[in-house]
Short mmCIF file of C-alpha atoms in Angstrom, two decimals:
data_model
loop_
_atom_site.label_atom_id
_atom_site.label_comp_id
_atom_site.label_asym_id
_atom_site.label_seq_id
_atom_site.Cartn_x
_atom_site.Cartn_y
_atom_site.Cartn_z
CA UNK A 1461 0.00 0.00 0.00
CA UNK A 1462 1.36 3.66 -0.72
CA UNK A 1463 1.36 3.77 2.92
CA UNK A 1464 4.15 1.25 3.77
CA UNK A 1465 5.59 2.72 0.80
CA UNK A 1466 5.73 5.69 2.86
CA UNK A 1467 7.37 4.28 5.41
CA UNK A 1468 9.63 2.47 3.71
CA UNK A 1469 10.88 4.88 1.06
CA UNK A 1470 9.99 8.44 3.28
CA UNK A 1471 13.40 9.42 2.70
CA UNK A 1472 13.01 9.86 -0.98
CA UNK A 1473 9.79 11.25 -0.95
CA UNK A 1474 11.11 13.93 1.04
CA UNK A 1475 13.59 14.78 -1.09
CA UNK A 1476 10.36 15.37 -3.76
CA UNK A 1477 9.51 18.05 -1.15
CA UNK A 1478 11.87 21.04 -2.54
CA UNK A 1479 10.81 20.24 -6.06
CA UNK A 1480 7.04 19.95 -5.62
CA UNK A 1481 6.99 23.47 -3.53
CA UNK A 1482 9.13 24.99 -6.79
CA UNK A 1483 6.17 24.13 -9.03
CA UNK A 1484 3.69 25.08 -7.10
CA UNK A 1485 4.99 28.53 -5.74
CA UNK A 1486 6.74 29.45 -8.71
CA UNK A 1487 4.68 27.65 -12.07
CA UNK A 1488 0.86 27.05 -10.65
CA UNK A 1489 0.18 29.94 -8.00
CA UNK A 1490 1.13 32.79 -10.81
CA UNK A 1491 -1.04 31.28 -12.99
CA UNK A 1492 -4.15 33.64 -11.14
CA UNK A 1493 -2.41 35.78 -13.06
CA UNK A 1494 -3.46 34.63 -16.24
CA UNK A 1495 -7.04 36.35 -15.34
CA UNK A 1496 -5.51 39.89 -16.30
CA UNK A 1497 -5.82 39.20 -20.08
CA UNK A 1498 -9.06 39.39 -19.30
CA UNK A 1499 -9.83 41.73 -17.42
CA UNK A 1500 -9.26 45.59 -17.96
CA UNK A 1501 -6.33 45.73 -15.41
CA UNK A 1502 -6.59 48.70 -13.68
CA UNK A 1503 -3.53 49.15 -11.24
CA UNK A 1504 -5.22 51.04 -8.19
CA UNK A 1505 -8.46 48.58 -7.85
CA UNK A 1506 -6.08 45.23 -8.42
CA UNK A 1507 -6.91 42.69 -10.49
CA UNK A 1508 -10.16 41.52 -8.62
CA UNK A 1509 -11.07 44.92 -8.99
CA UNK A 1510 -10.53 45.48 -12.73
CA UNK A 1511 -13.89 44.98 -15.05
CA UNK A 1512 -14.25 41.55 -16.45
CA UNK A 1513 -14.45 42.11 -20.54
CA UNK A 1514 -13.69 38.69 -21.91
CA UNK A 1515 -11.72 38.28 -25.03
CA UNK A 1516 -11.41 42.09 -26.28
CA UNK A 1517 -7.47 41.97 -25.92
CA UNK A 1518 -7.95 39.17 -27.99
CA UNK A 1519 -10.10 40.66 -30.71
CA UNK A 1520 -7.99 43.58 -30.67
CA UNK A 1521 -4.84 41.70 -30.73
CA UNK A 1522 -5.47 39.27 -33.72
CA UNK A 1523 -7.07 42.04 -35.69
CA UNK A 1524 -4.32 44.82 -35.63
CA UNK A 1525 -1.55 44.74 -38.48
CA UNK A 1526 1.18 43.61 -36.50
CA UNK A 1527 -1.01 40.38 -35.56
CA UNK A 1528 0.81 37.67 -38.16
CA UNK A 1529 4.54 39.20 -38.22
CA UNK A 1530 4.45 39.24 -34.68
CA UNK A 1531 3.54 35.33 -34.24
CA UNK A 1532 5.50 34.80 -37.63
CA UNK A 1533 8.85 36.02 -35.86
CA UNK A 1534 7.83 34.37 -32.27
CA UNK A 1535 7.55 30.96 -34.15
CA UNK A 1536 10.77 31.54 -36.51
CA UNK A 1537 12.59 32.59 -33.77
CA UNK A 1538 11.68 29.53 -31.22
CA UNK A 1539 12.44 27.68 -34.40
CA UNK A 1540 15.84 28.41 -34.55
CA UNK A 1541 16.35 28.64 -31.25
CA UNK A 1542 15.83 24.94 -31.16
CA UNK A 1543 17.70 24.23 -34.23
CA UNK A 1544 20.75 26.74 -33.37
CA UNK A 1545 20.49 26.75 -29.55
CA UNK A 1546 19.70 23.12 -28.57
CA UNK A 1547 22.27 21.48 -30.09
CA UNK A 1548 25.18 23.64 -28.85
CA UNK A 1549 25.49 22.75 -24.85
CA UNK A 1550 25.28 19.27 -26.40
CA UNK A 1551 28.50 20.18 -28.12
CA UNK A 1552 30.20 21.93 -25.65
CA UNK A 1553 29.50 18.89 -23.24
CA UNK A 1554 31.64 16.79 -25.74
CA UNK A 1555 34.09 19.10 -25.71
CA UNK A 1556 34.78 19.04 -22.32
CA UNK A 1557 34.69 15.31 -21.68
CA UNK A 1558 36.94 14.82 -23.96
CA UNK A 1559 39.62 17.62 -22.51
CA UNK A 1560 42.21 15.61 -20.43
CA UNK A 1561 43.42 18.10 -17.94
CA UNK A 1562 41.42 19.04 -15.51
CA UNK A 1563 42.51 22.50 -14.49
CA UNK A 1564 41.77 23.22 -18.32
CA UNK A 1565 38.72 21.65 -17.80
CA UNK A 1566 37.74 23.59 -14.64
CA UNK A 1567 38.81 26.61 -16.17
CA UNK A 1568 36.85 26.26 -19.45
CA UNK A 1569 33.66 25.62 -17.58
CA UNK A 1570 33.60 28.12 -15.25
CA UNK A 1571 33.97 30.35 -18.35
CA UNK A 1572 31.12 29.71 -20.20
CA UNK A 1573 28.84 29.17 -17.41
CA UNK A 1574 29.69 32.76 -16.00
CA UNK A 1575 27.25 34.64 -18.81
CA UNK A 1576 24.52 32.57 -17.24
CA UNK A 1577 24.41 34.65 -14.28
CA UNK A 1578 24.83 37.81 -16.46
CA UNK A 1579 20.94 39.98 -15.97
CA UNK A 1580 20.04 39.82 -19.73
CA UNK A 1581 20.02 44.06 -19.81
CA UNK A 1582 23.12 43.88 -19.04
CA UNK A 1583 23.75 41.66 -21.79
CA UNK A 1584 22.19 43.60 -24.18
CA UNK A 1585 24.02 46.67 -23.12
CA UNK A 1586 26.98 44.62 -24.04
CA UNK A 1587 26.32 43.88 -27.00
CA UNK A 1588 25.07 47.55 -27.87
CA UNK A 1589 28.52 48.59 -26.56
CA UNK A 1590 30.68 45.77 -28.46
CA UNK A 1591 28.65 46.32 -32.28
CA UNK A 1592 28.61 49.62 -32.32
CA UNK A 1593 29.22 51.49 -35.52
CA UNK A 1594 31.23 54.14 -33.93
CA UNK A 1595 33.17 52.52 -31.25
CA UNK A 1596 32.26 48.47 -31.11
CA UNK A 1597 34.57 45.88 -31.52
CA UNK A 1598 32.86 43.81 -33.27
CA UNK A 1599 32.19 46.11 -36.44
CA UNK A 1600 36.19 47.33 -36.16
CA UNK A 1601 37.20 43.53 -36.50
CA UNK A 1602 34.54 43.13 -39.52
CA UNK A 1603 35.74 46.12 -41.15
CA UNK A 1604 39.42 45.45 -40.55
CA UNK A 1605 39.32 41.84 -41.69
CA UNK A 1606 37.51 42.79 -45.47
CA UNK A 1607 33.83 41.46 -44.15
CA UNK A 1608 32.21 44.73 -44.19
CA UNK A 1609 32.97 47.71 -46.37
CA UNK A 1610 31.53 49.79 -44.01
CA UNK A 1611 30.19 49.26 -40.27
CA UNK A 1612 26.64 47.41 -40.00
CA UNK A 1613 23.90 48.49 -37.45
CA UNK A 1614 23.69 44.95 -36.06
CA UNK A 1615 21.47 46.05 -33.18
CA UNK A 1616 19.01 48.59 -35.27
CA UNK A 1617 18.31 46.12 -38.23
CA UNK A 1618 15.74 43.62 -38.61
CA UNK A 1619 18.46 41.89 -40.90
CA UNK A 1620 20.96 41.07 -38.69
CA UNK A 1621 17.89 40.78 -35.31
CA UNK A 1622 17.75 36.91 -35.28
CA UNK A 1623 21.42 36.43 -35.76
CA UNK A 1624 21.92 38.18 -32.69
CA UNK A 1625 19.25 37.04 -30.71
CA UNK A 1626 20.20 33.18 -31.39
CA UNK A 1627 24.64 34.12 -31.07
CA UNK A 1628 23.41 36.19 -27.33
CA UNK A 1629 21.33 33.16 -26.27
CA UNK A 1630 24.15 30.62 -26.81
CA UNK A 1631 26.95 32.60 -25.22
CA UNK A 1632 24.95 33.31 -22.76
CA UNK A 1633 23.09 29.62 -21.38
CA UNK A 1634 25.09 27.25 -23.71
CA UNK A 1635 27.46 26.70 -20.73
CA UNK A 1636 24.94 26.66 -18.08
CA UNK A 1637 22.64 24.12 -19.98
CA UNK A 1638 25.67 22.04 -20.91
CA UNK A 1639 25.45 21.26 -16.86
CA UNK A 1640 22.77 18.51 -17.46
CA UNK A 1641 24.56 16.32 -20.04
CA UNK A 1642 27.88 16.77 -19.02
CA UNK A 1643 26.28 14.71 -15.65
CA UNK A 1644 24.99 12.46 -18.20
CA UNK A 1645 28.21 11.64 -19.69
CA UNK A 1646 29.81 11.69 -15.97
CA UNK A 1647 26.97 8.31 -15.54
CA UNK A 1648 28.12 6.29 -18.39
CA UNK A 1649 30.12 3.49 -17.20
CA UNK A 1650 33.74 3.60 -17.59
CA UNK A 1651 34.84 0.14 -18.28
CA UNK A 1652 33.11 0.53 -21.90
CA UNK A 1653 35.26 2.75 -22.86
CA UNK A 1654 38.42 0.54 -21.10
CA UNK A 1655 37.03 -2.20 -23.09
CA UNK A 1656 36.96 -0.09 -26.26
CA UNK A 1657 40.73 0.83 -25.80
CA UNK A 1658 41.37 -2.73 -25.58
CA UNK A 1659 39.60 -3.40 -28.94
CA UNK A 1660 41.46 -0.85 -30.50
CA UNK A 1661 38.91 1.98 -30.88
CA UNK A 1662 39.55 5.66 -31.69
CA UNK A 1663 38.41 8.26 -29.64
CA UNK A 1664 36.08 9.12 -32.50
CA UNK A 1665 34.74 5.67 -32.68
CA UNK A 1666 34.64 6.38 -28.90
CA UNK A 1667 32.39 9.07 -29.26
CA UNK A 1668 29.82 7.73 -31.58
CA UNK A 1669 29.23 4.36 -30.15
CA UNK A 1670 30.03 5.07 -26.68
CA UNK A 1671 29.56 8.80 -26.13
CA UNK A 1672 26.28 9.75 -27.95
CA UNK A 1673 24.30 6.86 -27.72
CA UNK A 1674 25.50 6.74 -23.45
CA UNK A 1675 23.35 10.60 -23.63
CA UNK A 1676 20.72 10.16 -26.00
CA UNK A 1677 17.68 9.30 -23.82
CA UNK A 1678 18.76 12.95 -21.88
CA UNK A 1679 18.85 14.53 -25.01
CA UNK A 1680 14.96 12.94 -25.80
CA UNK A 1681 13.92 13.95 -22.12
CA UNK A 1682 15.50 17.95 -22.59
CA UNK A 1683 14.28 17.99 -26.53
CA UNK A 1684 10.94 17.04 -24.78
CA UNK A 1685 11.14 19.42 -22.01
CA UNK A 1686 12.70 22.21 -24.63
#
């Protein structure tokens, strides 16, 4: 019975604890909020206060011009967010398995995951700073190098806004989201890869028939969860 199971396993359950009172404070309780798109939120009365009116943000939303490009860029961008962004910690996981020393190793980690914990205004006040067409780095080294005749408004233009939204969302979480499958590849049993050695495979064979297939149900369950 799930009480003996209780009993027997209370440890564990407790250890659910933490996680449960995450989704619930944090993912169900704001979802009251939700109410305010339909309501005609008035900050002094609250939102219990505010009148009622239905779907009129709705109405007004799908009807005004900048309806379909808005959900057209939302979708392209989440698009190749997943394409782009997705794959990348997945990468950068490899990477570090494979690096032998582990200062390097240390080192290299603590680098990427440091953006992470960057506020993202700050990071866009970086990257305003680093492409600008006056002063920025990045448009001196493009200009310097033959890639641009002239400096490009990378923050201004609708040309170059995905680009930068997808390269600022990998520096920025690659590292931290690399945390998960570089655990992953920490589980997979070492003796398969002695036993590999001994068999006389490359690293590379290594990595496709050891490596990737070891993290492939955690890719599924993230992919899922992305």
């Amino acid at each position: 019975s799930w009480r003996k199971a209780l009993a027997k396993y209370w440890q564990l359950y407790l250890l659910l604890l933490p996680v449960i009172a995450y989704y619930i404070i944090f993912k169900y309780v704001p979802m009251f909020g939700v109410q305010i798109a339909f309501r005609d939120y008035k900050l002094r009365v609250g939102m219990w206060g505010s009148e009622w009116v239905g779907f009129k943000h709705f109405i007004r939303f799908f009807t005004s011009p900048n309806c379909w490009p808005t959900i057209s860029n939302t979708l392209w961008l989440s698009f190749l967010s997943l394409i782009f962004c997705f794959p990348f910690p997945i990468f950068l996981a490899l990477v570090f398995n494979e690096l032998r020393s582990p200062r390097l190793k240390k080192t290299m980690q603590t680098i990427t995951y440091a953006p992470h914990f960057i506020s993202t205004i700050v990071v866009v006040a970086m990257l305003m700073a680093m492409c600008s067409t006056s002063t920025g780095i990045v448009n001196t080294l493009l200009v310097n190098l033959g890639l641009a005749k002239e400096p490009l408004y990378l923050m201004g233009s609708g040309r170059y806004f995905r680009m930068m939204y997808i390269i600022s969302g990998i520096w920025q979480n690659a590292g931290w989201n690399a945390i998960i499958f570089i655990s992953a590849l920490a589980a997979i049993d070492q003796e398969i890869y002695e036993a590999a050695r001994v068999d006389g495979a490359s690293r590379l064979q290594q990595l496709f028939y050891i490596t990737l297939p070891g993290i492939v149900p955690t890719i599924v369950i993230m992919l899922i969860l992305e």
